[in-house]
Amino acid sequence: MAQLDGKTIVFLTANSGVEQVELTRPWEGLRAAGARCVLVAPEAGTVQAFENDVDKADTFDVDTTVAELDPTTVDALVLPGGTTNPDQLRLDEAAVALVRTLVDAGKPVAAICHGPWTLAEADVLGGKTLTSFPSIRTDLKNAGATWVDEQSFTCPANGWTLVTSRNPDDLDAFVEASVAAFAG
């Protein structure tokens, strides 16, 4: 696996609704590769994770808020899924603006499951190819993306790299592709 040598990787989630395994597995994999992972949410406090979108799981301390984060300190962005997590994020103007700022700066992004919804809201998917949970493929196509049904897909188009995967079953491939993309 490539080494991330202390790169700062931001995990952006809503304060409730993130699919726990889609937060913890990439976090653990990126940290094992040498990344400094930072949990960012709209509000200070904690993030309530869920299992299977409905069962409350663990809570995680927010490291910094969207408003407090300096985008120039970010090397890459991870957008975990869960159905309600990205649905809430795409309604948060500051979170959407942060995503757009990072993409405009050419930072690599990794998004899994429903995570790409926030990218669609940020209007950055035109010309990109990606995968996701199948139920949002029409939303992503409507945002200008080409959708593929693959375990993991990395798209370098438009000056920034996007790594995507469909669901928790794809996490091993997602983490491996994320490490490779973020090491570049």
mmCIF file of C-alpha atoms in Angstrom, residues 20-92:
data_model
loop_
_atom_site.group_PDB
_atom_site.id
_atom_site.type_symbol
_atom_site.label_atom_id
_atom_site.label_comp_id
_atom_site.label_asym_id
_atom_site.label_seq_id
_atom_site.Cartn_x
_atom_site.Cartn_y
_atom_site.Cartn_z
ATOM 1 C CA GLN A 20 -20.630 3.618 10.728
ATOM 2 C CA VAL A 21 -18.603 1.097 8.734
ATOM 3 C CA GLU A 22 -18.274 3.594 5.850
ATOM 4 C CA LEU A 23 -16.679 6.001 8.313
ATOM 5 C CA THR A 24 -14.565 3.631 10.398
ATOM 6 C CA ARG A 25 -13.098 1.280 7.776
ATOM 7 C CA PRO A 26 -11.727 4.033 5.491
ATOM 8 C CA TRP A 27 -10.543 5.971 8.579
ATOM 9 C CA GLU A 28 -8.630 2.943 9.857
ATOM 10 C CA GLY A 29 -7.210 2.116 6.411
ATOM 11 C CA LEU A 30 -6.045 5.656 5.719
ATOM 12 C CA ARG A 31 -4.521 6.029 9.190
ATOM 13 C CA ALA A 32 -2.702 2.709 8.736
ATOM 14 C CA ALA A 33 -1.255 4.183 5.524
ATOM 15 C CA GLY A 34 0.051 7.191 7.455
ATOM 16 C CA ALA A 35 -2.727 9.758 7.043
ATOM 17 C CA ARG A 36 -3.873 12.244 9.645
ATOM 18 C CA CYS A 37 -7.670 11.855 9.634
ATOM 19 C CA VAL A 38 -9.947 14.700 10.727
ATOM 20 C CA LEU A 39 -13.694 14.390 11.371
ATOM 21 C CA VAL A 40 -15.542 17.490 10.163
ATOM 22 C CA ALA A 41 -19.259 18.159 10.634
ATOM 23 C CA PRO A 42 -21.541 21.187 10.447
ATOM 24 C CA GLU A 43 -21.831 21.425 14.242
ATOM 25 C CA ALA A 44 -19.371 20.868 17.097
ATOM 26 C CA GLY A 45 -19.910 17.934 19.437
ATOM 27 C CA THR A 46 -20.452 14.445 18.126
ATOM 28 C CA VAL A 47 -21.512 12.522 15.049
ATOM 29 C CA GLN A 48 -24.140 9.827 15.578
ATOM 30 C CA ALA A 49 -23.384 6.851 13.360
ATOM 31 C CA PHE A 50 -25.885 4.220 12.293
ATOM 32 C CA GLU A 51 -25.811 0.612 11.113
ATOM 33 C CA ASN A 52 -27.986 -0.269 8.117
ATOM 34 C CA ASP A 53 -29.309 3.312 8.118
ATOM 35 C CA VAL A 54 -31.709 2.626 11.011
ATOM 36 C CA ASP A 55 -29.939 1.243 14.082
ATOM 37 C CA LYS A 56 -28.036 3.730 16.219
ATOM 38 C CA ALA A 57 -24.383 2.764 16.524
ATOM 39 C CA ASP A 58 -21.454 4.637 18.080
ATOM 40 C CA THR A 59 -20.865 8.354 18.388
ATOM 41 C CA PHE A 60 -17.655 10.035 17.262
ATOM 42 C CA ASP A 61 -16.168 13.321 18.435
ATOM 43 C CA VAL A 62 -16.092 16.084 15.834
ATOM 44 C CA ASP A 63 -12.543 17.400 15.389
ATOM 45 C CA THR A 64 -13.615 20.670 13.789
ATOM 46 C CA THR A 65 -16.666 22.217 12.191
ATOM 47 C CA VAL A 66 -17.172 23.068 8.542
ATOM 48 C CA ALA A 67 -17.005 26.772 9.439
ATOM 49 C CA GLU A 68 -13.746 26.396 11.392
ATOM 50 C CA LEU A 69 -11.895 24.238 8.858
ATOM 51 C CA ASP A 70 -9.169 25.930 6.812
ATOM 52 C CA PRO A 71 -9.507 24.293 3.358
ATOM 53 C CA THR A 72 -5.836 25.026 2.590
ATOM 54 C CA THR A 73 -4.835 22.476 5.251
ATOM 55 C CA VAL A 74 -6.742 19.637 3.535
ATOM 56 C CA ASP A 75 -4.972 17.143 1.276
ATOM 57 C CA ALA A 76 -8.031 14.998 0.433
ATOM 58 C CA LEU A 77 -11.711 14.541 1.237
ATOM 59 C CA VAL A 78 -13.747 11.440 2.117
ATOM 60 C CA LEU A 79 -17.551 11.474 1.885
ATOM 61 C CA PRO A 80 -18.938 8.413 3.697
ATOM 62 C CA GLY A 81 -22.470 7.285 2.992
ATOM 63 C CA GLY A 82 -25.550 6.336 4.862
ATOM 64 C CA THR A 83 -28.799 7.597 3.380
ATOM 65 C CA THR A 84 -29.549 10.486 5.734
ATOM 66 C CA ASN A 85 -25.937 11.669 6.128
ATOM 67 C CA PRO A 86 -25.384 13.010 2.583
ATOM 68 C CA ASP A 87 -29.033 14.018 2.350
ATOM 69 C CA GLN A 88 -28.456 16.379 5.297
ATOM 70 C CA LEU A 89 -25.068 17.556 3.998
ATOM 71 C CA ARG A 90 -26.467 18.553 0.625
ATOM 72 C CA LEU A 91 -28.869 20.897 2.426
ATOM 73 C CA ASP A 92 -26.030 22.559 4.371
#
